[in-house]
Amino acid sequence: MAEDKKPDLRTRLIDAAEAEIAEKGLMGLKARDVTARAGCALGAIYNAVSDLDELVMRVNSRTLERLGAALAPASRADSPEAVTLALADAYAVFALQNRRLWSALFEHRLPEGVEMPDWHRAEHEVLIARIGAPLAALRPDLPEEAIRLRVRTLFGAVHGVVHLALQGRLVGVPEALLRQEVAALVGALVIGARAAVAGGGGR
Amino acid sequence: MAEDKKPDLRTRLIDAAEAEIAEKGLMGLKARDVTARAGCALGAIYNAVSDLDELVMRVNSRTLERLGAALAPASRADSPEAVTLALADAYAVFALQNRRLWSALFEHRLPEGVEMPDWHRAEHEVLIARIGAPLAALRPDLPEEAIRLRVRTLFGAVHGVVHLALQGRLVGVPEALLRQEVAALVGALVIGARAAVAGGGGR
DNA sequence: TGTACATCAGTGAACGCGCGTTCACTGATGTAC
DNA sequence: TGTACATCAGTGAACGCGCGTTCACTGATGTAC
């Protein structure tokens, strides 16, 4: 009666893993904590999923999906410049609000020699495409190949600033100023892109 | 006779740890491998050093010093723009040539609640200052505080592109194109900075 | 020059723990007749 | 409706291993007399 119909164990395990990572970070993820949280026995993990690694990838997969959703509204801004700026800002905000889950995206390493499954790789392509659209509009002079490259560079730049800021240590930007600095960075790059088109210089 | 005067054990241990990290990465660093390589017993580590963590910090300290040396020539370029570009390029080259040692700089986490010792923190400040000089020359309109912030943003941007490229997975720039892309990135930022001064806009 | 003693870097077997994974078992559910 | 049997998700104690750290011991070196 009060016994809600529980979701399928596999889902509960992914939920639990997600919550654990959100609380303790990827390094703090332990099989025992996950099963305790999901309310099942330790061994049950291996019925639902092949591996702890798979569990992490399922969580990362969700995070990527949520990230995608968080970036979606940005694409509706009314100029390529505005879209690019909005994407970068949304990225920073998402990272700030989901720090550990977001970090897990980049921290997770598969054991030596194991390849990332295609379904996970494909999810990244979606992100690339989303950034690529405004950039292509901004630089109609560049071939698709060059755009794809620039997307990666732009993404890397924004990512790096956010990443170091969230790590806190070393040489990061203070978190309170992160959005502002990301905006300054992307703003400069976007102006540079426009100037390149106007000037006719390929680079 | 053929017995060369061996350096002090502590030094040999740091040498060995450095070599191990260079070969296998920070995650692959094991006390037993280090001592085997240094030619001493396992327990000897704890006479020379308080901890494996300290050993890592000693290695990182060296890496930072070598990074500093690798960046030094860049400062002799003849305009602030050129210096900034040369610094970024030297950074990318250093990372490419010292991938695992460079990565260790950012991967190493001290156990919860342990603070980074000052001697290590100070070494980072040196790097910041080195990038700050040309940037301050480029933006004489900005107060020192703002320059310090921009240095971190610029550093983060370059770092991010390099970092993702070296990771290889996900959304990185291909390594062969890394230097070119870093140059494009920094070039655009430097142009943006100059334009900001000319235009009188603070941002 | 010799003897007794203290020091301490260096040794390596053993400790201890964290933790992913396995596996023999249980019990609920479904199927055949 | 009842009985026998198969299946299989779920259980949790036990396994096994990697690995940082400790600690009782050794033996070389230095000091005092």
Coordinates of C-alpha atoms (C1' of nucleotides) in Angstrom, one line a residue:
Chain A
M1 CA 0.0 0.0 0.0
A2 CA 2.5 2.7 1.1
E3 CA 4.9 0.5 -0.8
D4 CA 5.4 2.7 -3.9
K5 CA 6.1 0.7 -7.0
K6 CA 9.9 0.9 -6.9
P7 CA 11.6 1.4 -10.2
D8 CA 13.6 -1.4 -11.6
L9 CA 16.8 -2.2 -9.6
R10 CA 19.1 -1.3 -12.4
T11 CA 17.6 2.2 -12.4
R12 CA 17.8 2.5 -8.7
L13 CA 21.4 1.5 -8.9
I14 CA 22.2 4.2 -11.4
D15 CA 20.2 6.7 -9.3
A16 CA 22.2 5.7 -6.3
A17 CA 25.5 5.9 -8.1
E18 CA 24.5 9.3 -9.4
A19 CA 23.7 10.6 -5.9
E20 CA 26.9 9.2 -4.5
I21 CA 29.0 10.8 -7.2
A22 CA 27.2 14.1 -6.7
E23 CA 28.0 13.9 -3.0
K24 CA 31.4 12.5 -2.8
G25 CA 32.9 12.7 -6.3
L26 CA 33.9 10.0 -8.6
M27 CA 36.8 8.9 -6.5
G28 CA 34.4 8.4 -3.6
L29 CA 32.2 6.0 -5.4
K30 CA 32.2 2.6 -3.7
A31 CA 30.1 -0.4 -4.6
R32 CA 29.0 -0.9 -1.0
D33 CA 27.7 2.6 -0.7
V34 CA 25.8 2.4 -3.9
T35 CA 24.1 -0.8 -3.0
A36 CA 23.3 0.4 0.5
R37 CA 21.7 3.5 -1.0
A38 CA 19.8 1.5 -3.6
G39 CA 18.6 -0.8 -0.9
C40 CA 20.0 -4.1 -2.3
A41 CA 22.7 -6.5 -1.7
L42 CA 26.3 -5.9 -2.8
G43 CA 26.2 -8.7 -5.4
A44 CA 23.1 -7.3 -7.1
I45 CA 25.2 -4.8 -8.9
Y46 CA 26.5 -7.6 -11.1
N47 CA 23.1 -8.7 -12.2
A48 CA 22.2 -5.2 -13.3
V49 CA 25.4 -4.1 -14.8
S50 CA 28.6 -5.7 -15.9
D51 CA 30.9 -3.5 -13.9
L52 CA 31.3 -0.5 -11.7
D53 CA 32.7 1.2 -14.8
E54 CA 29.5 0.6 -16.6
L55 CA 27.6 2.2 -13.8
V56 CA 29.8 5.3 -14.0
M57 CA 29.2 5.5 -17.7
R58 CA 25.5 5.2 -17.3
V59 CA 25.7 8.1 -14.8
N60 CA 27.9 10.1 -17.2
S61 CA 25.5 9.4 -19.9
R62 CA 22.7 11.0 -17.9
T63 CA 24.9 13.9 -17.0
L64 CA 25.7 14.5 -20.7
E65 CA 22.0 14.4 -21.4
R66 CA 21.2 16.9 -18.7
L67 CA 24.1 19.1 -19.9
G68 CA 22.6 19.0 -23.4
A69 CA 19.2 20.1 -22.1
A70 CA 20.9 22.9 -20.1
L71 CA 22.5 24.1 -23.3
A72 CA 19.5 23.9 -25.5
P73 CA 17.9 27.3 -24.7
A74 CA 21.1 29.0 -25.6
S75 CA 20.7 28.0 -29.2
R76 CA 17.6 30.2 -29.4
A77 CA 19.5 33.4 -28.9
D78 CA 19.2 35.7 -31.9
S79 CA 22.7 36.0 -33.3
P80 CA 25.6 33.5 -33.6
E81 CA 27.6 35.7 -31.2
A82 CA 24.8 35.6 -28.7
V83 CA 24.3 31.9 -29.1
T84 CA 28.0 31.3 -28.5
L85 CA 28.1 33.4 -25.4
A86 CA 24.9 31.9 -24.1
L87 CA 26.3 28.4 -24.6
A88 CA 29.5 29.2 -22.8
D89 CA 27.6 30.8 -19.9
A90 CA 25.2 27.8 -19.7
Y91 CA 28.2 25.5 -19.6
A92 CA 29.8 27.4 -16.8
V93 CA 26.5 27.5 -14.9
F94 CA 25.9 23.8 -15.4
A95 CA 29.4 23.0 -14.1
L96 CA 29.0 25.2 -11.1
Q97 CA 25.6 23.6 -10.2
N98 CA 26.7 20.0 -10.9
R99 CA 30.4 20.2 -10.0
R100 CA 31.0 16.6 -9.1
L101 CA 28.9 15.0 -11.7
W102 CA 30.4 17.3 -14.3
S103 CA 33.9 16.5 -13.1
A104 CA 33.2 12.8 -13.3
L105 CA 32.6 13.3 -17.0
F106 CA 36.3 14.1 -17.4
E107 CA 37.8 12.1 -14.5
H108 CA 36.6 8.7 -15.5
R109 CA 39.2 6.6 -17.1
L110 CA 38.5 3.1 -18.5
P111 CA 41.0 0.4 -17.6
E112 CA 43.9 0.2 -20.0
G113 CA 43.0 -1.1 -23.4
V114 CA 39.2 -0.9 -23.0
E115 CA 37.6 1.3 -25.6
M116 CA 34.7 3.7 -24.8
P117 CA 31.5 2.2 -26.1
D118 CA 30.0 3.8 -29.2
W119 CA 26.8 4.8 -27.5
H120 CA 28.8 7.0 -25.1
R121 CA 31.0 8.4 -27.8
A122 CA 28.0 9.4 -29.9
E123 CA 26.7 11.5 -27.0
H124 CA 29.8 13.7 -27.2
E125 CA 29.2 14.4 -30.9
V126 CA 25.9 15.9 -30.1
L127 CA 27.6 18.5 -27.9
I128 CA 30.2 19.3 -30.6
A129 CA 27.4 19.8 -33.1
R130 CA 25.6 22.2 -30.8
I131 CA 28.6 24.5 -30.5
G132 CA 29.4 24.0 -34.2
A133 CA 26.2 25.6 -35.5
P134 CA 26.7 29.2 -34.3
L135 CA 30.4 29.0 -35.1
A136 CA 29.7 27.9 -38.6
A137 CA 27.3 30.9 -39.0
L138 CA 30.0 33.2 -37.6
R139 CA 32.6 32.0 -40.0
P140 CA 30.9 31.2 -43.2
D141 CA 34.3 31.5 -44.9
L142 CA 35.7 28.4 -43.2
P143 CA 35.2 24.8 -44.5
E144 CA 33.4 22.4 -42.2
E145 CA 36.6 20.7 -41.3
A146 CA 38.1 23.9 -39.9
I147 CA 34.9 24.6 -38.0
R148 CA 35.1 21.3 -36.3
L149 CA 38.6 22.1 -35.2
R150 CA 37.7 25.5 -33.9
V151 CA 34.8 24.1 -32.0
R152 CA 37.2 21.9 -30.1
T153 CA 39.5 24.7 -29.4
L154 CA 36.7 27.0 -28.2
F155 CA 35.3 24.2 -26.1
G156 CA 38.7 23.4 -24.7
A157 CA 39.3 27.1 -23.8
V158 CA 36.0 27.5 -21.9
H159 CA 36.4 24.1 -20.4
G160 CA 39.8 24.9 -19.1
V161 CA 38.8 28.1 -17.4
V162 CA 35.8 26.4 -15.7
H163 CA 37.8 23.3 -14.8
L164 CA 40.6 25.2 -13.0
A165 CA 38.1 27.5 -11.3
L166 CA 36.2 24.5 -9.9
Q167 CA 39.4 22.8 -8.8
G168 CA 40.1 25.8 -6.8
R169 CA 43.7 25.0 -6.3
L170 CA 46.6 26.3 -8.2
V171 CA 45.8 29.0 -10.7
G172 CA 42.1 29.0 -11.1
V173 CA 39.8 32.0 -11.4
P174 CA 37.7 32.6 -8.3
E175 CA 34.3 30.9 -8.7
A176 CA 32.3 34.1 -8.1
L177 CA 34.0 35.6 -11.1
L178 CA 33.8 32.6 -13.3
R179 CA 30.8 33.5 -15.5
Q180 CA 32.1 37.0 -16.0
E181 CA 35.5 35.7 -17.1
V182 CA 34.1 33.1 -19.4
A183 CA 32.0 35.8 -21.0
A184 CA 35.1 38.0 -21.4
L185 CA 37.0 35.1 -23.0
V186 CA 34.3 34.1 -25.4
G187 CA 33.4 37.7 -26.2
A188 CA 37.0 38.3 -27.3
L189 CA 37.0 35.2 -29.4
V190 CA 33.8 36.0 -31.0
I191 CA 35.0 39.5 -31.9
G192 CA 38.2 37.9 -33.2
A193 CA 36.1 35.6 -35.4
R194 CA 34.1 38.5 -36.8
A195 CA 37.2 40.5 -37.5
A196 CA 38.7 37.6 -39.3
V197 CA 35.8 37.4 -41.6
A198 CA 35.7 41.1 -42.2
G199 CA 39.4 41.2 -42.8
G200 CA 39.3 38.2 -45.1
G201 CA 42.2 36.5 -43.1
G202 CA 41.6 32.8 -42.8
R203 CA 43.2 32.8 -39.4
Chain B
M1 CA 86.2 1.7 -8.0
A2 CA 83.7 1.6 -10.7
E3 CA 81.3 2.4 -7.9
D4 CA 80.3 6.0 -8.8
K5 CA 79.6 8.1 -5.8
K6 CA 75.8 7.7 -5.8
P7 CA 73.7 10.7 -5.0
D8 CA 72.0 10.9 -1.7
L9 CA 69.2 8.4 -1.4
R10 CA 66.5 11.0 -1.1
T11 CA 67.5 12.4 -4.4
R12 CA 67.6 9.0 -6.0
L13 CA 64.1 8.4 -4.7
I14 CA 62.8 11.6 -6.3
D15 CA 64.6 10.7 -9.5
A16 CA 63.1 7.3 -9.5
A17 CA 59.6 8.7 -8.8
E18 CA 60.0 11.2 -11.6
A19 CA 61.0 8.4 -14.0
E20 CA 58.1 6.2 -12.9
I21 CA 55.6 9.0 -13.3
A22 CA 57.0 9.9 -16.7
E23 CA 56.6 6.3 -17.8
K24 CA 53.4 5.3 -16.2
G25 CA 51.6 8.4 -15.1
L26 CA 50.7 9.5 -11.6
M27 CA 48.2 6.7 -11.1
G28 CA 50.9 4.2 -11.9
L29 CA 53.2 5.3 -9.2
K30 CA 53.8 2.6 -6.6
A31 CA 56.1 2.7 -3.6
R32 CA 57.6 -0.7 -4.6
D33 CA 58.5 0.4 -8.1
V34 CA 60.1 3.5 -6.9
T35 CA 62.3 1.8 -4.4
A36 CA 63.2 -1.0 -6.8
R37 CA 64.3 1.7 -9.3
A38 CA 66.2 3.7 -6.7
G39 CA 67.9 0.5 -5.6
C40 CA 66.9 0.5 -2.0
A41 CA 64.5 -1.2 0.4
L42 CA 60.8 -0.4 0.5
G43 CA 61.0 1.1 4.0
A44 CA 63.7 3.5 3.0
I45 CA 61.2 5.8 1.5
Y46 CA 60.0 6.7 5.0
N47 CA 63.5 7.7 6.1
A48 CA 63.9 10.1 3.2
V49 CA 60.4 11.5 3.0
S50 CA 57.3 11.5 5.1
D51 CA 55.0 10.1 2.6
L52 CA 54.4 9.1 -1.0
D53 CA 52.5 12.3 -1.3
E54 CA 55.6 14.3 -0.4
L55 CA 57.5 12.4 -3.1
V56 CA 54.9 13.4 -5.7
M57 CA 55.1 17.0 -4.6
R58 CA 58.9 17.0 -4.9
V59 CA 58.5 15.7 -8.4
N60 CA 55.9 18.2 -9.2
S61 CA 58.1 20.9 -7.8
R62 CA 60.9 19.9 -10.3
T63 CA 58.4 19.8 -13.1
L64 CA 57.3 23.3 -12.3
E65 CA 60.9 24.4 -12.3
R66 CA 61.5 22.9 -15.6
L67 CA 58.3 24.4 -17.0
G68 CA 59.5 27.8 -15.8
A69 CA 62.8 27.3 -17.5
A70 CA 61.0 26.2 -20.7
L71 CA 58.9 29.4 -20.6
A72 CA 61.8 31.7 -19.9
P73 CA 63.0 32.3 -23.5
A74 CA 59.5 33.4 -24.5
S75 CA 59.7 36.5 -22.3
R76 CA 62.5 37.8 -24.5
A77 CA 60.3 38.2 -27.5
D78 CA 60.0 41.8 -28.6
S79 CA 56.4 42.8 -28.1
P80 CA 53.9 41.9 -25.4
E81 CA 51.8 40.1 -28.1
A82 CA 54.8 38.1 -29.2
V83 CA 55.7 37.2 -25.6
T84 CA 52.2 36.0 -24.9
L85 CA 52.1 33.9 -28.0
A86 CA 55.5 32.5 -27.3
L87 CA 54.6 31.6 -23.7
A88 CA 51.5 29.8 -24.8
D89 CA 53.4 27.9 -27.5
A90 CA 56.1 27.0 -25.1
Y91 CA 53.5 25.8 -22.7
A92 CA 51.9 23.5 -25.3
V93 CA 55.3 22.2 -26.3
F94 CA 56.3 21.5 -22.8
A95 CA 53.1 19.6 -22.2
L96 CA 53.5 17.6 -25.3
Q97 CA 57.0 16.7 -24.4
N98 CA 56.4 16.0 -20.8
R99 CA 52.8 14.7 -20.9
R100 CA 52.7 12.5 -17.9
L101 CA 54.8 14.7 -15.6
W102 CA 52.8 17.7 -16.8
S103 CA 49.5 15.9 -16.1
A104 CA 50.7 14.9 -12.7
L105 CA 50.8 18.6 -11.8
F106 CA 47.1 18.7 -12.1
E107 CA 46.1 15.2 -11.2
H108 CA 47.7 15.1 -7.8
R109 CA 45.2 15.5 -4.9
L110 CA 46.2 15.8 -1.3
P111 CA 44.2 13.7 1.1
E112 CA 41.1 15.5 2.4
G113 CA 41.9 18.4 4.7
V114 CA 45.6 18.5 4.1
E115 CA 46.8 21.8 2.8
M116 CA 49.3 22.3 0.1
P117 CA 52.6 23.4 1.6
D118 CA 53.6 27.0 1.0
W119 CA 56.8 26.2 -0.8
H120 CA 54.7 24.5 -3.4
R121 CA 52.1 27.2 -3.6
A122 CA 54.8 29.8 -4.1
E123 CA 56.1 28.0 -7.2
H124 CA 52.7 28.6 -8.9
E125 CA 52.9 32.3 -8.2
V126 CA 56.0 32.5 -10.3
L127 CA 54.2 31.2 -13.3
I128 CA 51.3 33.6 -12.9
A129 CA 53.8 36.5 -12.7
R130 CA 55.5 35.4 -15.8
I131 CA 52.3 35.5 -17.8
G132 CA 51.2 38.6 -16.1
A133 CA 54.1 40.8 -17.3
P134 CA 53.2 40.8 -21.0
L135 CA 49.5 41.0 -20.2
A136 CA 50.0 44.1 -18.1
A137 CA 52.0 45.7 -20.9
L138 CA 49.2 44.9 -23.3
R139 CA 46.5 46.3 -21.1
P140 CA 48.0 49.4 -19.3
D141 CA 44.5 50.6 -18.8
L142 CA 43.6 47.7 -16.4
P143 CA 44.5 47.7 -12.6
E144 CA 46.8 45.1 -11.3
E145 CA 43.9 43.2 -9.8
A146 CA 42.1 42.9 -13.1
I147 CA 45.3 41.7 -14.8
R148 CA 45.8 39.0 -12.2
L149 CA 42.3 37.8 -13.0
R150 CA 42.9 37.9 -16.8
V151 CA 46.1 35.9 -16.4
R152 CA 44.1 33.2 -14.8
T153 CA 41.5 33.2 -17.5
L154 CA 44.1 33.2 -20.3
F155 CA 46.0 30.4 -18.6
G156 CA 42.9 28.4 -18.1
A157 CA 41.9 28.7 -21.7
V158 CA 45.3 27.6 -23.0
H159 CA 45.5 24.9 -20.4
G160 CA 42.1 23.6 -21.3
V161 CA 42.9 23.2 -25.0
V162 CA 46.2 21.5 -24.2
H163 CA 44.6 19.3 -21.5
L164 CA 41.8 18.0 -23.7
A165 CA 44.2 17.4 -26.6
L166 CA 46.5 15.3 -24.5
Q167 CA 43.7 13.3 -23.0
G168 CA 42.9 12.4 -26.5
R169 CA 39.4 11.2 -25.6
L170 CA 36.2 13.1 -25.8
V171 CA 36.4 16.4 -27.5
G172 CA 40.1 17.2 -27.8
V173 CA 41.9 18.9 -30.6
P174 CA 44.2 16.4 -32.4
E175 CA 47.7 16.6 -31.0
A176 CA 49.3 17.4 -34.4
L177 CA 47.2 20.6 -34.6
L178 CA 47.6 21.6 -31.0
R179 CA 50.2 24.3 -31.4
Q180 CA 48.5 25.8 -34.3
E181 CA 45.2 26.0 -32.4
V182 CA 46.7 27.4 -29.3
A183 CA 48.3 30.1 -31.5
A184 CA 45.0 30.8 -33.1
L185 CA 43.3 31.0 -29.7
V186 CA 45.9 33.3 -28.1
G187 CA 46.2 35.3 -31.2
A188 CA 42.5 36.1 -31.1
L189 CA 42.7 37.0 -27.4
V190 CA 45.6 39.3 -27.9
I191 CA 44.0 41.1 -30.8
G192 CA 40.9 41.4 -28.6
A193 CA 43.0 43.0 -25.8
R194 CA 44.6 45.5 -28.2
A195 CA 41.2 46.4 -29.6
A196 CA 39.8 46.9 -26.1
V197 CA 42.6 49.4 -25.3
A198 CA 42.2 51.2 -28.6
G199 CA 38.4 51.4 -28.2
G200 CA 38.7 52.4 -24.6
G201 CA 36.3 49.7 -23.4
G202 CA 37.3 48.2 -20.1
R203 CA 36.3 44.8 -21.2
Chain C
dT1 C1' 96.0 1.7 18.6
dG2 C1' 92.1 -0.6 20.8
dT3 C1' 87.7 -1.4 23.1
dA4 C1' 82.9 -0.4 24.3
dC5 C1' 79.0 1.8 23.2
dA6 C1' 75.6 4.9 20.7
dT7 C1' 73.5 6.3 16.5
dC8 C1' 70.9 5.8 12.7
dA9 C1' 70.3 4.9 7.6
dG10 C1' 68.8 1.1 5.5
dT11 C1' 66.2 -3.6 5.4
dG12 C1' 62.2 -6.4 4.0
dA13 C1' 58.8 -9.3 6.1
dA14 C1' 54.5 -8.5 7.9
dC15 C1' 50.5 -5.8 8.9
dG16 C1' 46.1 -4.0 7.8
dC17 C1' 42.7 -2.2 5.2
dG18 C1' 39.9 -1.0 1.4
dC19 C1' 37.4 -2.6 -2.0
dG20 C1' 35.8 -4.9 -6.5
dT21 C1' 34.2 -9.2 -7.7
dT22 C1' 32.6 -14.0 -7.1
dC23 C1' 29.7 -17.8 -5.8
dA24 C1' 27.0 -21.1 -3.4
dC25 C1' 22.6 -20.4 -1.8
dT26 C1' 17.5 -18.6 -1.2
dG27 C1' 13.0 -17.8 -2.3
dA28 C1' 9.7 -15.8 -5.2
dT29 C1' 7.6 -16.4 -9.7
dG30 C1' 6.4 -18.8 -13.9
dT31 C1' 5.4 -23.1 -16.6
dA32 C1' 3.9 -27.8 -17.6
dC33 C1' 0.9 -31.3 -16.8
Chain D
dT1 C1' -7.1 -26.5 -8.3
dG2 C1' -2.9 -28.8 -7.2
dT3 C1' 1.9 -30.6 -7.7
dA4 C1' 6.6 -30.8 -9.4
dC5 C1' 10.1 -28.5 -11.4
dA6 C1' 12.9 -24.8 -13.7
dT7 C1' 14.4 -20.1 -13.7
dC8 C1' 16.7 -16.4 -12.1
dA9 C1' 16.9 -11.9 -9.5
dG10 C1' 18.7 -11.1 -5.3
dT11 C1' 21.8 -12.2 -1.1
dG12 C1' 25.9 -11.4 1.6
dA13 C1' 29.9 -13.9 3.3
dA14 C1' 34.2 -14.8 1.6
dC15 C1' 37.9 -14.2 -1.7
dG16 C1' 41.8 -12.1 -3.3
dC17 C1' 44.7 -8.6 -4.4
dG18 C1' 47.0 -4.3 -4.4
dC19 C1' 49.5 -1.4 -1.9
dG20 C1' 50.9 2.2 1.7
dT21 C1' 52.9 2.0 6.0
dT22 C1' 55.2 0.0 10.1
dC23 C1' 58.6 -2.1 12.9
dA24 C1' 62.0 -5.1 14.9
dC25 C1' 66.3 -5.8 13.3
dT26 C1' 71.2 -5.2 11.0
dG27 C1' 75.5 -3.4 10.3
dA28 C1' 78.3 0.5 9.1
dT29 C1' 80.1 4.7 11.1
dG30 C1' 81.2 7.9 14.6
dT31 C1' 82.5 9.1 19.5
dA32 C1' 84.5 8.6 24.1
dC33 C1' 88.0 7.1 26.8

